[in-house]
Structures are given as C-alpha cells and as structure tokens.
XYZ file of C-alpha atoms in Angstrom:
353
model
C -0.066 -0.234 0.472
C 1.206 3.653 -0.958
C 2.096 5.811 1.275
C 1.622 9.658 0.411
C 3.613 11.685 2.316
C 4.686 15.696 1.740
C 8.513 14.375 1.694
C 8.103 12.907 -1.739
C 8.702 9.346 -0.956
C 6.056 6.278 -0.429
C 6.184 3.757 2.808
C 8.630 1.158 0.935
C 11.798 4.772 1.227
C 11.503 4.299 -3.067
C 13.751 6.839 -4.604
C 10.785 6.969 -7.975
C 8.009 9.240 -6.033
C 4.312 9.122 -7.604
C 4.329 12.130 -9.999
C 1.606 13.864 -7.323
C 4.479 13.708 -4.763
C 6.368 14.922 -7.257
C 4.430 17.552 -8.643
C 3.950 18.447 -5.189
C 8.112 19.040 -4.326
C 8.631 20.845 -7.623
C 5.289 23.226 -6.561
C 6.527 23.581 -3.129
C 10.077 25.018 -4.687
C 8.728 26.543 -7.434
C 6.689 28.873 -5.783
C 9.087 30.320 -3.061
C 10.363 32.704 -6.437
C 7.036 32.431 -8.393
C 4.527 33.217 -6.636
C 1.165 32.184 -8.826
C 2.606 28.794 -8.192
C 0.948 29.035 -4.945
C -2.658 28.074 -6.097
C -1.509 24.988 -7.803
C 0.327 24.329 -4.735
C -2.495 23.990 -2.729
C -4.676 22.149 -5.116
C -1.785 19.264 -5.299
C -1.829 19.529 -1.563
C -5.442 19.108 -1.383
C -5.434 15.780 -3.839
C -2.571 14.194 -1.439
C -4.291 14.919 1.859
C -7.536 13.417 -0.587
C -5.966 10.400 -1.623
C -4.383 9.381 1.915
C -8.150 9.488 3.441
C -8.914 7.447 1.014
C -6.634 4.220 1.857
C -6.543 5.141 5.681
C -3.238 7.629 6.011
C -4.535 9.524 8.524
C -1.261 11.006 9.873
C 0.268 11.505 6.429
C -2.992 12.720 5.497
C -3.440 15.624 8.116
C 0.163 16.571 6.630
C -1.351 17.491 3.539
C -4.677 18.728 4.847
C -3.120 21.018 7.131
C -0.722 22.835 4.746
C -3.779 23.279 2.085
C -5.989 25.093 4.375
C -2.734 27.496 5.313
C -2.222 28.080 1.671
C -5.830 28.571 0.577
C -6.861 30.750 4.134
C -3.732 33.350 3.031
C -5.317 33.642 -0.406
C -8.922 33.829 0.766
C -7.416 36.385 2.782
C -6.326 38.693 -0.368
C -8.956 37.193 -2.891
C -12.824 35.839 -2.483
C -12.480 33.316 -4.520
C -10.045 31.272 -2.560
C -13.188 30.766 -0.415
C -14.338 27.576 -1.626
C -11.348 26.092 -2.093
C -10.673 26.573 1.989
C -13.994 24.837 2.378
C -13.036 21.765 0.555
C -9.952 21.787 2.157
C -11.443 23.094 5.482
C -13.723 19.499 5.422
C -10.609 17.397 4.245
C -9.232 18.216 6.968
C -12.156 17.522 9.413
C -12.508 14.501 8.384
C -9.322 13.467 9.426
C -8.724 15.113 12.041
C -12.560 12.990 13.532
C -10.586 9.814 12.184
C -7.650 10.324 13.840
C -9.639 10.939 17.083
C -9.382 14.670 17.751
C -13.550 15.637 17.373
C -13.319 18.872 18.724
C -10.741 20.053 15.678
C -12.368 18.536 13.384
C -16.167 19.803 14.586
C -14.694 23.366 14.683
C -13.104 23.048 11.028
C -16.572 21.834 9.747
C -17.788 24.937 11.542
C -16.502 26.747 9.511
C -17.059 25.559 6.324
C -20.682 25.777 7.277
C -20.367 29.908 8.168
C -17.920 29.978 4.545
C -20.906 28.165 2.619
C -23.042 30.649 4.228
C -21.285 33.328 3.582
C -21.253 32.289 -0.049
C -24.819 31.882 -0.199
C -23.816 28.431 -1.736
C -26.779 26.523 -3.207
C -26.202 22.750 -2.791
C -23.188 23.313 -0.910
C -24.114 24.368 1.991
C -26.871 21.834 2.085
C -23.849 19.367 1.912
C -21.547 20.481 4.171
C -24.685 21.200 6.902
C -25.270 16.892 6.654
C -21.423 16.615 7.108
C -21.462 18.772 10.013
C -25.291 16.808 11.471
C -22.997 13.360 10.208
C -20.320 14.995 12.015
C -21.981 15.383 15.199
C -24.230 12.288 15.386
C -20.574 10.176 15.155
C -19.642 12.209 18.318
C -22.761 11.794 20.077
C -24.354 15.164 20.029
C -27.803 13.623 19.051
C -29.748 17.019 19.705
C -27.138 19.135 17.500
C -27.091 17.093 14.722
C -30.371 16.803 14.453
C -31.514 20.016 14.319
C -28.355 21.000 11.466
C -29.896 17.681 9.930
C -33.271 19.604 9.649
C -31.626 22.365 8.303
C -29.824 20.818 5.639
C -33.110 19.909 4.724
C -35.016 22.888 4.167
C -32.353 24.231 3.020
C -32.026 21.913 -0.166
C -35.876 20.985 -0.485
C -35.952 24.941 -0.952
C -33.979 24.541 -3.933
C -36.766 22.797 -6.093
C -34.086 20.138 -7.305
C -34.516 16.396 -6.374
C -30.951 15.438 -5.852
C -28.995 12.813 -4.628
C -27.550 15.393 -2.001
C -31.567 15.946 -0.606
C -31.729 11.650 -0.408
C -28.525 11.624 1.811
C -29.835 14.846 4.010
C -32.890 12.965 4.356
C -31.108 9.972 5.142
C -29.387 11.122 8.294
C -32.410 14.055 9.545
C -34.355 9.972 10.006
C -31.326 8.548 11.782
C -31.694 11.627 13.883
C -35.106 11.268 13.957
C -35.095 7.893 14.828
C -32.364 8.146 17.614
C -33.952 10.667 19.329
C -37.224 8.864 19.647
C -39.374 10.211 16.779
C -40.712 7.549 14.966
C -43.135 8.108 12.648
C -40.927 10.880 11.308
C -38.258 8.728 11.352
C -40.474 6.754 8.929
C -41.482 9.801 6.833
C -37.952 11.077 5.975
C -36.947 7.631 5.731
C -39.720 7.023 3.159
C -38.895 10.074 1.004
C -35.375 9.190 0.552
C -36.064 5.669 -0.663
C -38.919 7.680 -3.246
C -35.530 9.184 -4.308
C -33.161 6.221 -4.378
C -35.963 4.499 -6.171
C -35.734 7.495 -9.187
C -32.216 7.274 -8.882
C -31.629 3.651 -9.478
C -33.600 3.778 -12.920
C -31.045 5.654 -14.359
C -28.039 4.488 -13.052
C -27.462 0.853 -11.328
C -25.418 1.882 -8.476
C -27.293 3.494 -7.073
C -29.025 0.543 -6.336
C -27.002 -0.474 -3.524
C -28.126 2.749 -2.017
C -31.647 2.430 -2.358
C -30.770 -1.226 -0.481
C -29.076 -0.765 2.218
C -31.986 2.449 3.297
C -33.973 -0.377 2.492
C -33.302 -2.515 4.717
C -33.183 0.233 7.844
C -36.705 1.262 7.033
C -37.727 -2.585 7.456
C -36.708 -2.801 11.366
C -37.907 1.191 12.391
C -41.681 -0.581 10.401
C -40.984 -3.394 12.814
C -41.270 -1.617 15.725
C -43.815 0.459 15.009
C -45.347 -2.714 14.204
C -46.312 -1.973 10.504
C -45.497 -6.249 10.074
C -46.807 -6.037 6.278
C -45.633 -3.071 4.992
C -41.974 -4.198 6.518
C -42.557 -7.671 4.315
C -42.889 -5.401 1.919
C -40.221 -3.574 2.473
C -38.098 -6.577 3.060
C -39.389 -8.409 -0.648
C -37.627 -5.085 -2.589
C -34.241 -5.078 0.050
C -34.119 -8.104 -1.480
C -34.349 -7.413 -5.066
C -32.342 -4.647 -5.006
C -29.423 -6.529 -3.111
C -29.698 -8.789 -5.577
C -29.929 -6.887 -7.910
C -26.609 -4.859 -6.991
C -24.639 -8.107 -6.124
C -24.572 -8.267 -2.755
C -22.664 -11.384 -1.936
C -24.597 -14.398 -0.656
C -23.710 -13.272 3.023
C -25.919 -10.938 3.387
C -28.828 -11.956 0.386
C -29.310 -15.611 1.679
C -29.915 -14.575 5.767
C -32.163 -11.921 4.532
C -34.118 -14.591 2.404
C -34.129 -16.463 5.654
C -35.773 -14.483 7.717
C -38.156 -13.262 4.611
C -39.411 -16.498 4.670
C -40.524 -16.103 8.151
C -42.049 -12.337 8.015
C -44.335 -14.060 5.033
C -45.284 -17.052 6.974
C -46.343 -15.398 9.715
C -49.015 -12.958 7.642
C -50.288 -16.009 6.539
C -48.237 -16.057 2.972
C -47.816 -19.535 2.468
C -46.715 -20.090 -1.425
C -44.400 -16.712 -1.066
C -42.576 -18.360 2.077
C -42.244 -21.458 0.306
C -41.015 -19.984 -2.297
C -38.305 -17.354 -0.243
C -37.603 -20.623 2.659
C -35.787 -22.503 -1.561
C -34.183 -19.790 -2.683
C -32.213 -19.810 0.433
C -31.817 -23.463 0.253
C -30.805 -22.877 -3.596
C -28.473 -20.333 -2.556
C -26.479 -21.596 0.561
C -25.956 -24.891 -0.844
C -24.117 -22.978 -3.901
C -21.610 -21.247 -1.639
C -21.037 -23.942 0.568
C -19.981 -26.176 -2.236
C -17.655 -24.034 -2.508
C -16.784 -22.589 1.302
C -17.661 -25.339 4.084
C -18.070 -23.427 6.841
C -21.538 -22.373 5.571
C -22.470 -26.100 5.716
C -24.691 -24.671 9.442
C -25.618 -21.724 7.441
C -27.514 -24.079 4.550
C -28.478 -26.323 7.577
C -31.078 -23.560 8.849
C -31.449 -23.072 5.796
C -33.283 -26.700 5.267
C -34.733 -26.759 8.543
C -36.711 -23.906 7.660
C -37.431 -25.049 4.446
C -38.694 -28.343 6.454
C -40.900 -25.790 8.625
C -42.206 -23.584 5.426
C -42.807 -26.705 3.133
C -44.959 -28.697 5.853
C -46.889 -25.242 6.330
C -47.775 -25.522 3.209
C -49.211 -29.056 3.218
C -46.385 -30.634 0.863
C -45.590 -33.013 3.469
C -43.059 -35.186 1.063
C -40.694 -31.990 0.481
C -40.924 -31.316 4.232
C -39.717 -34.262 5.155
C -36.603 -34.598 2.382
C -35.607 -31.111 3.954
C -35.548 -32.096 7.304
C -34.332 -34.864 6.958
C -30.871 -33.416 4.712
C -31.062 -31.042 7.266
C -30.106 -33.600 10.144
C -27.597 -34.743 7.915
C -26.059 -31.962 7.759
C -26.109 -30.664 11.217
C -24.913 -34.245 12.127
C -21.503 -33.779 10.284
C -21.428 -30.173 11.500
C -21.821 -31.195 14.848
C -18.995 -33.437 14.781
C -16.869 -33.868 18.070
C -19.194 -31.662 19.898
C -20.432 -32.466 23.277
C -22.264 -35.979 23.208
C -25.484 -33.603 24.502
C -25.124 -32.233 20.808
C -25.761 -28.196 19.725
C -29.319 -26.633 19.996
C -29.407 -26.961 16.296
C -28.319 -30.354 16.137
C -30.872 -30.838 19.194
C -34.132 -28.833 16.989
C -33.816 -30.718 13.353
C -33.704 -34.236 15.618
C -36.848 -32.848 17.165
C -38.453 -31.948 14.126
C -37.007 -35.005 12.373
C -39.266 -37.160 14.312
C -42.090 -35.143 14.073
C-alpha cells in the first residue's frame, strides 16, 4: 500500500516518487520565487490529503491537509475567490481529524466550512456542508445538535426545488436523527422520502441500487418497531431484490431470504414463504459447495424449508428437507459434546415429528 507523504517518498523508501508527490515538491520549490504557483501547490496538497484519506493514511493525510488549509486561508484573505477551495480543504481536514480521534478540532473545522458556505450564499454546497456537519455531530453523540443541523440541511435543499442525491443523503441523516431521538413516525416519513428518491435515481443509474437496498433495510427495522408487519415484509422483499441486483454477496442476501420467509409465514402468505425458503436453500447450497464453513447456514436454511413446506402441506418435501437438515447438522456437530448443539437437537425434534 502506497503511503503518500508530503516529502515525496513512499512507505517503502522508494526514491521514484509518484507523479503527484513529485509535483508537490516541485511546486513547493518553485512557488518560493514564483508566488503565482501557490494556488497550484495548495490544490496538489489537497489531492495528496484526499488520496491518503482514501487509503487510510490519516496522519500523513493531515500533514498535507493542514498545509493546504494554511495556504488557501492566506489566499482567501487576499482574494475571496479562493473561499470555496478553503472550504473543501477544511472538510478534508475535518474528516481526517475526526478519524485521528480529535473530534473537537474536526467539529470546529466543519463549523467553519458551514460558515463559509453561508457567507457565499451557496446553493447545494451549503446543504452538503450542513449534512456532513450533522453526520459528524452524530458520530460524536451530539444527537440533538445533529438533528437540528440535519433538519436545516433538508429544508435548505428542499427549498432549491431540485431532487438531488444530496437531498436523499440529507433525508437519510435526518431520519436517523429523528429515530435516535424517539420520533419514529417522523423518521419513517423522512426515510420513506429518501427511499423514493433513491428509487428514482436507481432507474437511471444502477449503482444507486446499493443505496436503495441499504435504506430499505433500515426502513424495515423501523417498520418492525412501529408494528407495521405487512409493510415491513413488503419493504424486505424489495430490499432483497435490489440487494441481488446490486450484486451483494451470499452472506448478505441469503439471511435476508430466510428472514423474509418467516415474515411471510407470520402473515399467512404460505406460498411466498415457501418460495423464499427454497431460494435461501439454493443460495446456501451453491455457496457451501465452495465454502464448507457455510454448511451450518445451509442446515438452518433446510430446517426453515422443512417448516415452510409443512405449513404449505407438501409433506414429502418437508420430510426430505428435514432429513437433509439433520444430516448437515450431524456433520457440523462432529466432535461436539454428546448432548449435541442446539441446532442438532432442533433438527432431531423436527425429524421426529
């Protein structure tokens, strides 16, 4: 992994520095005699800070971020046109400070970012800054402040009358803060609006399906707490669809299918419950063929299929699934105490009945 340091060498001591670092060194040297290059130096330092942030090199990123902020601050004092660049550099600096365990400095930097965008009368940029500030406040357990800031972000972005991704993100944050402060009904409304936007974006650009699936998963859990079981099941089904479409792994989708089958069974939707149980078994069977560690999960899926098949009245299918579940769980239980693990005992009882 390459460590992007301000000195122009990577973590292995390689003297052939990456192009960006070589450029920083050259600009730092040339800007001494040619001050007109100073904005380019600040921009290059900001890029190095972002690159380090992306690969997790927090302290090295801070070196470049601090220098970029210092240069942009001096430039902005001479010419306000550099204020947006100062705000961008401060946001990177705030994120790196938060990652390095210095939240008070991070929060102070983000307050300055918001202040700059207020002063500039920024459009969507102010909403973005407010949402980022709300997220930072929430991560540092200042939930009431985060709620107030997220509310402002949503109101500002809605006032622009543009249904943008940033509005969806802000609604997500706002819903989370409402939920954390005990306002579940309002959280459901805000989260539902974010889902509506994600759904529209996903129609035009498939990568949005991952955001949509995640938002639906959160929405399902809120609907459960609100006692709205039928709506939770519908949202869970949609979450599964978009999780599969966005190519989420078996370890995410298969448990969703198991949960979905139980939800449908509880609602008396027997055919759907059986179909979902079969899909879970098929997914786990394919995965277990390549990874024996998933045999226990396949055993649970087979046990669930046996239950769903029995509920649907297909007794032969239920018996076959129960027998395979028992065989799978016996295999997993080898070497366990004589009494056997709970899963094995459960399958034995199921098979006996």
